[in-house]
């Protein structure tokens, strides 16, 4: 680890929270913002007034931090990401300011409930799922550990859609999250940048004999940054999330425009209006939309320009850029940063290709989040070169030189087919620009997000690249912030943990392992189960309010919340529920421990099978929940609009954590870690970070089932799996599948679920059957579920396992992940404000 830098001349005093001052500022804010007193203000107005009062405090630290960075001039990481799934800010800021409890008390004295005030804040849902939430956890950890960092992204006007369930179907409702204004953001017009699209590139030779490339006939957009404070936990550090809004450039005077100018002005204005309008709601799926590429270049060009300008404000030698700046590319979505940095260095700073390449390849690092072929970004040359003509020229040259490298390296190697290598590895091939290939070729680091995932990258998906650049590949197992997902989300458990082992875990999660000694302690077990029960009551209340379904908090809460995707196999879960229901119907005398199956998931708007799976879950819920014959032993709940805020309530209340992806498909998963931290037991496949979770907690404290990643890969490569065999030989499975097409769950429309049936059995021979091995894993899943039930009946032992899950979750803090990025990739110095 590198040395710590102590900056800031004035020691920043640990400010005592002044309750009276805070109360006065809330009252003052309500008056000046709304011309009301507290009694007259509505809940939203009070939320705004409280937030502005807190922001005032944050701003002081923000300025101190930025001053310290200015003075110390440390190396910075720019975390480039299309998504930051931040969730709500108020509660988290209070937690990290260590002001949550005093503020709650002060508000209570004013007759206000902090929880209700927090509920007024819309989630900042500028992300789809794991990848966007990971970015948010990383920002929290960077600030808490004191590392200088910027998050760079897009200020979408509409974030992830709100999900409503109507008649069992998902309906997407626009998420107008900025409707009431955002109290924590700061518009920074002084840092606006111009971003150019389209047109053509002209070349001329300047007086020094240099080729000068000029983009002409382009459209431009003004990128205006909004800054969000990222408050570190208890250390006075405030970093910045900078997200870019688009505005039209003021480009023409009304009295002098001709028709062409007018047309262009209108087009430019439309471009500005459209570009940041909405987050694409696809996860792990590449749709190839032109506007998406515009979004990518828009925020990357603005961010790269700003990073270079900021550097040049303090330094005169651009050649040493990489000593002060590193770009982490969150998946391939920001990969145009490579070509954009090359462009700026060559066209604006007149560096040679070689000079620019050296800087770029020492600046950019790439994180891979998926091996799903359908998620890989491949832009058609036609689109790419039309939209980004200068950038395309640069990509072309990167590709040309890379192919020379391949030829040089492999031409004389016996047994290597060089053409084959080129075909598989080229950045431009088959009329497409392959972003992952560019990211690997130009990056100094390529990392996967869990050990198994990185191994699969090295040995399967990116094998050729690993052979060529083995030193670039490394693993960084994901993590989550315990500050949001335990301290804020689960105050009862957080207090209990602190009472037993002290509060070091808040910034040093491995300390939580000291809980292990209480795993066998009967009193501790009871206290733990009691807290879990209270959290289940809290969730039951939420479900009653939001779904109108009554659930019994004494039943097992078995939870699968995550994006809906076939590889995540929500279908396996609900088919198993259908099977259990059949069992109960056939054997009413069955000794069956009551279970509440809880789902939460958004499906991409155009993903038919995913949306149909939501409908199936709701249809099964309708039938099962309303069947008096089973006496409430099974309840099925689909929680509408799963998001960061209700996730916090859900994790705290879970007994069983469903992590049942087809082995090899889930790069890491991070929900699995949030459940573990809150004392749920994992029911999962050996996939992603589940492998490491089980390694930490022990297989006896989890329920593992299903094919291994290697078995899945073998089937995929060599065939040999026929779901029809299972269908024909397993009566239980057959019965459940027949119920998909005989109207059991869709009396008015028996054909409704046929596409799901077909996806499992390939009755029309149009596609491969059961691509995600649902039938193959069904039996072993059902057996694992039986073990869950048996284990839950032994309450003491369950409590022991649950406590051990909490105690063994230390590895999965994003503080650890970030420290590894710092030590092994970024090489940053800590800044400490005294
Ligand atoms: O990233 C997810 C993976 O599926 C998880 O296994 C992993 O834990 C997390 C964090 O590393 N990937 C995504 O969430 N991906 C997307 O959301 C996404 C969004 C747009 C385009 C492509 C993918």
Tab-separated table of N, CA and C in Angstrom, residues 291-429:
chain	number	residue	atom	x	y	z
A	291	UNK	N	-28.892	6.105	-30.888
A	291	UNK	CA	-28.919	7.082	-29.793
A	291	UNK	C	-28.046	6.643	-28.614
A	292	UNK	N	-27.965	5.366	-28.424
A	292	UNK	CA	-27.133	4.835	-27.341
A	292	UNK	C	-25.656	5.181	-27.605
A	293	UNK	N	-25.208	5.021	-28.847
A	293	UNK	CA	-23.824	5.372	-29.170
A	293	UNK	C	-23.611	6.880	-29.005
A	294	UNK	N	-24.623	7.652	-29.349
A	294	UNK	CA	-24.523	9.099	-29.126
A	294	UNK	C	-24.368	9.399	-27.647
A	295	UNK	N	-25.137	8.719	-26.818
A	295	UNK	CA	-25.019	8.931	-25.367
A	295	UNK	C	-23.596	8.606	-24.902
A	296	UNK	N	-23.081	7.511	-25.415
A	296	UNK	CA	-21.755	7.086	-24.984
A	296	UNK	C	-20.713	8.144	-25.328
A	297	UNK	N	-20.732	8.572	-26.588
A	297	UNK	CA	-19.708	9.537	-26.986
A	297	UNK	C	-19.930	10.880	-26.293
A	298	UNK	N	-21.172	11.227	-26.107
A	298	UNK	CA	-21.506	12.505	-25.462
A	298	UNK	C	-20.832	12.639	-24.089
A	299	UNK	N	-21.074	11.667	-23.235
A	299	UNK	CA	-20.534	11.855	-21.877
A	299	UNK	C	-19.041	11.562	-21.820
A	300	UNK	N	-18.578	10.711	-22.720
A	300	UNK	CA	-17.144	10.411	-22.727
A	300	UNK	C	-16.343	11.597	-23.247
A	301	UNK	N	-16.797	12.174	-24.341
A	301	UNK	CA	-16.054	13.314	-24.879
A	301	UNK	C	-15.987	14.430	-23.849
A	302	UNK	N	-17.107	14.735	-23.218
A	302	UNK	CA	-17.123	15.803	-22.211
A	302	UNK	C	-16.180	15.452	-21.052
A	303	UNK	N	-16.235	14.196	-20.585
A	303	UNK	CA	-15.422	13.798	-19.429
A	303	UNK	C	-13.932	13.799	-19.767
A	304	UNK	N	-13.595	13.311	-20.955
A	304	UNK	CA	-12.179	13.261	-21.340
A	304	UNK	C	-11.639	14.690	-21.519
A	305	UNK	N	-12.421	15.531	-22.183
A	305	UNK	CA	-11.986	16.925	-22.330
A	305	UNK	C	-11.733	17.554	-20.969
A	306	UNK	N	-12.661	17.319	-20.044
A	306	UNK	CA	-12.522	17.922	-18.718
A	306	UNK	C	-11.291	17.376	-17.984
A	307	UNK	N	-11.077	16.066	-18.105
A	307	UNK	CA	-9.922	15.476	-17.411
A	307	UNK	C	-8.623	16.070	-17.944
A	308	UNK	N	-8.539	16.235	-19.254
A	308	UNK	CA	-7.307	16.777	-19.842
A	308	UNK	C	-7.152	18.255	-19.457
A	309	UNK	N	-8.242	19.008	-19.562
A	309	UNK	CA	-8.147	20.432	-19.204
A	309	UNK	C	-7.765	20.609	-17.741
A	310	UNK	N	-8.380	19.811	-16.882
A	310	UNK	CA	-8.074	19.913	-15.457
A	310	UNK	C	-6.597	19.617	-15.211
A	311	UNK	N	-6.121	18.600	-15.892
A	311	UNK	CA	-4.703	18.261	-15.737
A	311	UNK	C	-3.819	19.417	-16.215
A	312	UNK	N	-4.174	19.990	-17.349
A	312	UNK	CA	-3.316	21.034	-17.930
A	312	UNK	C	-3.393	22.344	-17.140
A	313	UNK	N	-4.440	22.501	-16.317
A	313	UNK	CA	-4.483	23.694	-15.476
A	313	UNK	C	-3.349	23.670	-14.462
A	314	UNK	N	-2.858	22.513	-14.142
A	314	UNK	CA	-1.812	22.402	-13.113
A	314	UNK	C	-0.453	21.964	-13.641
A	315	UNK	N	-0.466	21.369	-14.820
A	315	UNK	CA	0.797	20.790	-15.309
A	315	UNK	C	1.086	21.303	-16.705
A	316	UNK	N	2.383	21.273	-17.070
A	316	UNK	CA	2.637	21.718	-18.432
A	316	UNK	C	3.011	20.593	-19.383
A	317	UNK	N	3.306	19.401	-18.820
A	317	UNK	CA	3.731	18.320	-19.714
A	317	UNK	C	2.638	17.263	-19.865
A	318	UNK	N	1.951	17.297	-20.971
A	318	UNK	CA	0.857	16.360	-21.211
A	318	UNK	C	1.360	14.908	-21.261
A	319	UNK	N	2.637	14.732	-21.545
A	319	UNK	CA	3.177	13.362	-21.644
A	319	UNK	C	3.041	12.579	-20.346
A	320	UNK	N	2.942	13.312	-19.237
A	320	UNK	CA	2.876	12.600	-17.951
A	320	UNK	C	1.446	12.506	-17.420
A	321	UNK	N	0.492	12.700	-18.310
A	321	UNK	CA	-0.927	12.661	-17.948
A	321	UNK	C	-1.270	11.447	-17.070
A	322	UNK	N	-0.791	10.295	-17.496
A	322	UNK	CA	-1.171	9.056	-16.809
A	322	UNK	C	-0.612	8.970	-15.399
A	323	UNK	N	0.337	9.831	-15.066
A	323	UNK	CA	0.832	9.814	-13.682
A	323	UNK	C	-0.190	10.408	-12.720
A	324	UNK	N	-1.097	11.204	-13.261
A	324	UNK	CA	-2.075	11.878	-12.402
A	324	UNK	C	-3.507	11.441	-12.652
A	325	UNK	N	-3.713	10.719	-13.755
A	325	UNK	CA	-5.086	10.395	-14.140
A	325	UNK	C	-5.181	8.946	-14.572
A	326	UNK	N	-6.224	8.272	-14.097
A	326	UNK	CA	-6.514	6.960	-14.669
A	326	UNK	C	-8.015	6.865	-14.943
A	327	UNK	N	-8.352	6.227	-16.053
A	327	UNK	CA	-9.757	6.047	-16.424
A	327	UNK	C	-10.139	4.588	-16.204
A	328	UNK	N	-11.131	4.319	-15.387
A	328	UNK	CA	-11.647	2.955	-15.282
A	328	UNK	C	-12.928	2.869	-16.093
A	329	UNK	N	-12.944	1.994	-17.085
A	329	UNK	CA	-14.094	1.882	-17.987
A	329	UNK	C	-15.037	0.805	-17.458
A	330	UNK	N	-16.229	1.212	-17.044
A	330	UNK	CA	-17.189	0.283	-16.459
A	330	UNK	C	-17.921	-0.450	-17.575
A	331	UNK	N	-17.380	-1.587	-17.940
A	331	UNK	CA	-17.793	-2.355	-19.110
A	331	UNK	C	-17.375	-1.624	-20.394
A	332	UNK	N	-17.852	-2.094	-21.522
A	332	UNK	CA	-17.401	-1.489	-22.789
A	332	UNK	C	-18.157	-0.209	-23.127
A	333	UNK	N	-19.202	0.107	-22.387
A	333	UNK	CA	-20.024	1.273	-22.755
A	333	UNK	C	-19.232	2.577	-22.862
A	334	UNK	N	-18.201	2.784	-22.021
A	334	UNK	CA	-17.417	4.013	-22.167
A	334	UNK	C	-16.134	3.843	-23.007
A	335	UNK	N	-16.046	2.783	-23.803
A	335	UNK	CA	-14.778	2.471	-24.466
A	335	UNK	C	-14.352	3.487	-25.520
A	336	UNK	N	-15.278	4.279	-26.042
A	336	UNK	CA	-14.842	5.341	-26.969
A	336	UNK	C	-13.873	6.298	-26.288
A	337	UNK	N	-13.760	6.226	-24.967
A	337	UNK	CA	-12.791	7.082	-24.256
A	337	UNK	C	-11.381	6.882	-24.807
A	338	UNK	N	-11.087	5.669	-25.230
A	338	UNK	CA	-9.750	5.372	-25.751
A	338	UNK	C	-9.474	6.217	-26.991
A	339	UNK	N	-10.376	6.154	-27.943
A	339	UNK	CA	-10.182	6.909	-29.186
A	339	UNK	C	-10.327	8.409	-28.943
A	340	UNK	N	-11.193	8.785	-28.017
A	340	UNK	CA	-11.374	10.209	-27.732
A	340	UNK	C	-10.105	10.802	-27.110
A	341	UNK	N	-9.492	10.045	-26.209
A	341	UNK	CA	-8.253	10.550	-25.607
A	341	UNK	C	-7.166	10.659	-26.685
A	342	UNK	N	-7.086	9.662	-27.534
A	342	UNK	CA	-6.128	9.731	-28.662
A	342	UNK	C	-6.392	10.987	-29.500
A	343	UNK	N	-7.660	11.227	-29.785
A	343	UNK	CA	-8.026	12.393	-30.611
A	343	UNK	C	-7.582	13.698	-29.955
A	344	UNK	N	-7.903	13.835	-28.686
A	344	UNK	CA	-7.555	15.083	-27.990
A	344	UNK	C	-6.036	15.261	-27.980
A	345	UNK	N	-5.323	14.186	-27.682
A	345	UNK	CA	-3.866	14.290	-27.579
A	345	UNK	C	-3.236	14.626	-28.931
A	346	UNK	N	-3.763	14.022	-29.989
A	346	UNK	CA	-3.147	14.266	-31.313
A	346	UNK	C	-3.655	15.561	-31.940
A	347	UNK	N	-4.963	15.765	-31.896
A	347	UNK	CA	-5.524	16.895	-32.654
A	347	UNK	C	-5.454	18.202	-31.877
A	348	UNK	N	-5.578	18.131	-30.553
A	348	UNK	CA	-5.556	19.377	-29.773
A	348	UNK	C	-4.176	19.673	-29.189
A	349	UNK	N	-3.406	18.606	-28.906
A	349	UNK	CA	-2.090	18.834	-28.290
A	349	UNK	C	-0.940	18.444	-29.223
A	350	UNK	N	-1.277	18.094	-30.433
A	350	UNK	CA	-0.285	17.843	-31.495
A	350	UNK	C	0.734	16.768	-31.149
A	351	UNK	N	0.326	15.762	-30.385
A	351	UNK	CA	1.252	14.652	-30.137
A	351	UNK	C	1.271	13.712	-31.338
A	352	UNK	N	2.354	12.967	-31.453
A	352	UNK	CA	2.408	11.935	-32.496
A	352	UNK	C	1.537	10.762	-32.058
A	353	UNK	N	1.278	9.878	-33.017
A	353	UNK	CA	0.515	8.668	-32.679
A	353	UNK	C	1.191	7.923	-31.532
A	354	UNK	N	2.492	7.728	-31.654
A	354	UNK	CA	3.203	6.925	-30.652
A	354	UNK	C	3.110	7.565	-29.261
A	355	UNK	N	3.283	8.878	-29.225
A	355	UNK	CA	3.188	9.570	-27.927
A	355	UNK	C	1.780	9.428	-27.340
A	356	UNK	N	0.799	9.656	-28.183
A	356	UNK	CA	-0.592	9.590	-27.717
A	356	UNK	C	-0.940	8.169	-27.271
A	357	UNK	N	-0.451	7.194	-28.003
A	357	UNK	CA	-0.746	5.788	-27.682
A	357	UNK	C	-0.132	5.395	-26.339
A	358	UNK	N	1.087	5.859	-26.123
A	358	UNK	CA	1.729	5.532	-24.845
A	358	UNK	C	0.901	6.082	-23.677
A	359	UNK	N	0.455	7.309	-23.815
A	359	UNK	CA	-0.323	7.916	-22.724
A	359	UNK	C	-1.659	7.187	-22.556
A	360	UNK	N	-2.324	6.970	-23.668
A	360	UNK	CA	-3.657	6.350	-23.607
A	360	UNK	C	-3.593	4.964	-22.984
A	361	UNK	N	-2.619	4.184	-23.401
A	361	UNK	CA	-2.564	2.804	-22.914
A	361	UNK	C	-2.052	2.730	-21.474
A	362	UNK	N	-1.539	3.822	-20.967
A	362	UNK	CA	-1.188	3.850	-19.545
A	362	UNK	C	-2.294	4.484	-18.710
A	363	UNK	N	-3.342	4.946	-19.392
A	363	UNK	CA	-4.418	5.646	-18.681
A	363	UNK	C	-5.674	4.784	-18.535
A	364	UNK	N	-5.960	3.968	-19.548
A	364	UNK	CA	-7.278	3.308	-19.595
A	364	UNK	C	-7.231	1.870	-19.084
A	365	UNK	N	-8.197	1.525	-18.278
A	365	UNK	CA	-8.334	0.160	-17.770
A	365	UNK	C	-9.800	-0.246	-17.913
A	366	UNK	N	-10.019	-1.541	-18.096
A	366	UNK	CA	-11.350	-2.015	-18.487
A	366	UNK	C	-11.851	-3.100	-17.539
A	367	UNK	N	-13.097	-2.978	-17.130
A	367	UNK	CA	-13.745	-4.022	-16.336
A	367	UNK	C	-14.790	-4.730	-17.183
A	368	UNK	N	-14.710	-6.040	-17.220
A	368	UNK	CA	-15.712	-6.841	-17.939
A	368	UNK	C	-16.752	-7.350	-16.937
A	369	UNK	N	-18.024	-7.202	-17.298
A	369	UNK	CA	-19.097	-7.624	-16.391
A	369	UNK	C	-19.946	-8.764	-16.931
A	370	UNK	N	-19.588	-9.285	-18.077
A	370	UNK	CA	-20.458	-10.341	-18.615
A	370	UNK	C	-19.736	-11.180	-19.656
A	371	UNK	N	-20.147	-12.448	-19.731
A	371	UNK	CA	-19.676	-13.264	-20.851
A	371	UNK	C	-20.827	-13.592	-21.791
A	372	UNK	N	-21.994	-13.037	-21.518
A	372	UNK	CA	-23.146	-13.331	-22.360
A	372	UNK	C	-22.911	-12.744	-23.755
A	373	UNK	N	-22.910	-13.609	-24.750
A	373	UNK	CA	-22.597	-13.156	-26.114
A	373	UNK	C	-23.549	-12.043	-26.548
A	374	UNK	N	-24.789	-12.147	-26.158
A	374	UNK	CA	-25.762	-11.155	-26.607
A	374	UNK	C	-25.522	-9.764	-26.025
A	375	UNK	N	-24.633	-9.687	-25.029
A	375	UNK	CA	-24.398	-8.387	-24.392
A	375	UNK	C	-23.201	-7.654	-25.002
A	376	UNK	N	-22.432	-8.349	-25.846
A	376	UNK	CA	-21.205	-7.735	-26.363
A	376	UNK	C	-21.519	-6.630	-27.368
A	377	UNK	N	-20.878	-5.501	-27.164
A	377	UNK	CA	-21.154	-4.352	-28.035
A	377	UNK	C	-20.359	-4.449	-29.339
A	378	UNK	N	-21.103	-4.464	-30.431
A	378	UNK	CA	-20.478	-4.506	-31.760
A	378	UNK	C	-21.199	-3.481	-32.621
A	379	UNK	N	-20.582	-2.366	-32.878
A	379	UNK	CA	-21.276	-1.330	-33.641
A	379	UNK	C	-21.036	-1.505	-35.130
A	380	UNK	N	-22.089	-1.446	-35.922
A	380	UNK	CA	-21.894	-1.493	-37.377
A	380	UNK	C	-21.000	-0.334	-37.830
A	381	UNK	N	-20.044	-0.636	-38.699
A	381	UNK	CA	-19.123	0.404	-39.174
A	381	UNK	C	-19.891	1.589	-39.745
A	382	UNK	N	-20.931	1.286	-40.484
A	382	UNK	CA	-21.681	2.349	-41.153
A	382	UNK	C	-22.160	3.379	-40.126
A	383	UNK	N	-22.741	2.889	-39.072
A	383	UNK	CA	-23.271	3.782	-38.032
A	383	UNK	C	-22.142	4.511	-37.312
A	384	UNK	N	-21.170	3.739	-36.907
A	384	UNK	CA	-20.065	4.275	-36.103
A	384	UNK	C	-19.312	5.365	-36.867
A	385	UNK	N	-19.002	5.087	-38.121
A	385	UNK	CA	-18.186	6.041	-38.877
A	385	UNK	C	-18.997	7.265	-39.286
A	386	UNK	N	-20.287	7.095	-39.449
A	386	UNK	CA	-21.132	8.236	-39.798
A	386	UNK	C	-21.285	9.179	-38.605
A	387	UNK	N	-21.455	8.590	-37.448
A	387	UNK	CA	-21.691	9.404	-36.246
A	387	UNK	C	-20.389	10.016	-35.709
A	388	UNK	N	-19.317	9.228	-35.783
A	388	UNK	CA	-18.045	9.640	-35.166
A	388	UNK	C	-16.916	9.501	-36.188
A	389	UNK	N	-16.923	10.340	-37.216
A	389	UNK	CA	-15.980	10.122	-38.318
A	389	UNK	C	-14.509	10.184	-37.898
A	390	UNK	N	-14.154	11.127	-37.046
A	390	UNK	CA	-12.749	11.226	-36.647
A	390	UNK	C	-12.381	10.072	-35.703
A	391	UNK	N	-13.294	9.757	-34.818
A	391	UNK	CA	-13.058	8.656	-33.882
A	391	UNK	C	-12.893	7.343	-34.652
A	392	UNK	N	-13.690	7.185	-35.690
A	392	UNK	CA	-13.584	5.950	-36.477
A	392	UNK	C	-12.217	5.835	-37.140
A	393	UNK	N	-11.706	6.966	-37.658
A	393	UNK	CA	-10.366	6.920	-38.268
A	393	UNK	C	-9.347	6.403	-37.258
A	394	UNK	N	-9.483	6.874	-36.041
A	394	UNK	CA	-8.513	6.482	-35.008
A	394	UNK	C	-8.669	5.002	-34.657
A	395	UNK	N	-9.906	4.562	-34.543
A	395	UNK	CA	-10.147	3.137	-34.247
A	395	UNK	C	-9.562	2.275	-35.368
A	396	UNK	N	-9.768	2.726	-36.571
A	396	UNK	CA	-9.233	2.028	-37.741
A	396	UNK	C	-7.719	1.852	-37.623
A	397	UNK	N	-7.056	2.922	-37.224
A	397	UNK	CA	-5.597	2.874	-37.113
A	397	UNK	C	-5.166	1.988	-35.937
A	398	UNK	N	-5.917	2.048	-34.854
A	398	UNK	CA	-5.605	1.149	-33.729
A	398	UNK	C	-5.711	-0.295	-34.210
A	399	UNK	N	-6.765	-0.561	-34.960
A	399	UNK	CA	-6.999	-1.913	-35.480
A	399	UNK	C	-5.878	-2.331	-36.437
A	400	UNK	N	-5.504	-1.411	-37.333
A	400	UNK	CA	-4.459	-1.735	-38.329
A	400	UNK	C	-3.166	-2.124	-37.614
A	401	UNK	N	-2.800	-1.325	-36.638
A	401	UNK	CA	-1.552	-1.600	-35.929
A	401	UNK	C	-1.647	-2.878	-35.097
A	402	UNK	N	-2.822	-3.125	-34.548
A	402	UNK	CA	-2.994	-4.337	-33.738
A	402	UNK	C	-2.866	-5.584	-34.615
A	403	UNK	N	-3.406	-5.520	-35.798
A	403	UNK	CA	-3.309	-6.680	-36.689
A	403	UNK	C	-1.842	-6.927	-37.069
A	404	UNK	N	-1.099	-5.848	-37.254
A	404	UNK	CA	0.340	-6.031	-37.490
A	404	UNK	C	0.988	-6.732	-36.297
A	405	UNK	N	0.596	-6.337	-35.111
A	405	UNK	CA	1.152	-6.986	-33.906
A	405	UNK	C	0.838	-8.474	-33.890
A	406	UNK	N	-0.407	-8.812	-34.228
A	406	UNK	CA	-0.782	-10.236	-34.245
A	406	UNK	C	0.089	-10.976	-35.251
A	407	UNK	N	0.236	-10.381	-36.418
A	407	UNK	CA	1.033	-11.047	-37.466
A	407	UNK	C	2.460	-11.239	-36.993
A	408	UNK	N	2.990	-10.171	-36.389
A	408	UNK	CA	4.367	-10.248	-35.943
A	408	UNK	C	4.548	-11.328	-34.881
A	409	UNK	N	3.585	-11.394	-33.987
A	409	UNK	CA	3.722	-12.323	-32.870
A	409	UNK	C	3.532	-13.773	-33.296
A	410	UNK	N	2.616	-14.009	-34.227
A	410	UNK	CA	2.228	-15.401	-34.486
A	410	UNK	C	2.670	-15.974	-35.825
A	411	UNK	N	3.215	-15.122	-36.713
A	411	UNK	CA	3.518	-15.621	-38.056
A	411	UNK	C	4.444	-16.822	-38.043
A	412	UNK	N	5.434	-16.789	-37.148
A	412	UNK	CA	6.397	-17.893	-37.166
A	412	UNK	C	6.159	-18.920	-36.077
A	413	UNK	N	4.979	-18.850	-35.487
A	413	UNK	CA	4.713	-19.836	-34.429
A	413	UNK	C	4.037	-21.055	-35.049
A	414	UNK	N	4.678	-22.224	-34.914
A	414	UNK	CA	4.108	-23.425	-35.531
A	414	UNK	C	2.715	-23.746	-34.953
A	415	UNK	N	1.850	-24.138	-35.808
A	415	UNK	CA	0.517	-24.570	-35.349
A	415	UNK	C	-0.472	-23.439	-35.156
A	416	UNK	N	-0.017	-22.201	-35.329
A	416	UNK	CA	-0.963	-21.093	-35.152
A	416	UNK	C	-1.437	-20.605	-36.515
A	417	UNK	N	-2.722	-20.536	-36.666
A	417	UNK	CA	-3.303	-20.035	-37.911
A	417	UNK	C	-3.533	-18.518	-37.734
A	418	UNK	N	-2.646	-17.740	-38.343
A	418	UNK	CA	-2.668	-16.291	-38.110
A	418	UNK	C	-3.981	-15.670	-38.581
A	419	UNK	N	-4.462	-16.128	-39.704
A	419	UNK	CA	-5.733	-15.563	-40.201
A	419	UNK	C	-6.884	-15.796	-39.224
A	420	UNK	N	-6.849	-16.981	-38.648
A	420	UNK	CA	-7.866	-17.322	-37.655
A	420	UNK	C	-7.767	-16.402	-36.435
A	421	UNK	N	-6.536	-16.171	-36.008
A	421	UNK	CA	-6.312	-15.247	-34.880
A	421	UNK	C	-6.883	-13.873	-35.226
A	422	UNK	N	-6.575	-13.401	-36.393
A	422	UNK	CA	-7.043	-12.062	-36.793
A	422	UNK	C	-8.560	-12.036	-36.827
A	423	UNK	N	-9.127	-13.076	-37.376
A	423	UNK	CA	-10.583	-13.138	-37.462
A	423	UNK	C	-11.219	-13.054	-36.074
A	424	UNK	N	-10.601	-13.729	-35.136
A	424	UNK	CA	-11.199	-13.764	-33.795
A	424	UNK	C	-10.887	-12.525	-32.961
A	425	UNK	N	-9.746	-11.888	-33.261
A	425	UNK	CA	-9.285	-10.834	-32.342
A	425	UNK	C	-9.392	-9.408	-32.884
A	426	UNK	N	-9.556	-9.249	-34.182
A	426	UNK	CA	-9.539	-7.895	-34.744
A	426	UNK	C	-10.571	-7.008	-34.065
A	427	UNK	N	-10.262	-5.716	-34.022
A	427	UNK	CA	-11.211	-4.759	-33.447
A	427	UNK	C	-12.315	-4.474	-34.467
A	428	UNK	N	-11.910	-4.397	-35.720
A	428	UNK	CA	-12.912	-4.205	-36.771
A	428	UNK	C	-12.943	-5.472	-37.622
A	429	UNK	N	-14.085	-6.080	-37.691
A	429	UNK	CA	-14.211	-7.313	-38.476
A	429	UNK	C	-15.676	-7.516	-38.823
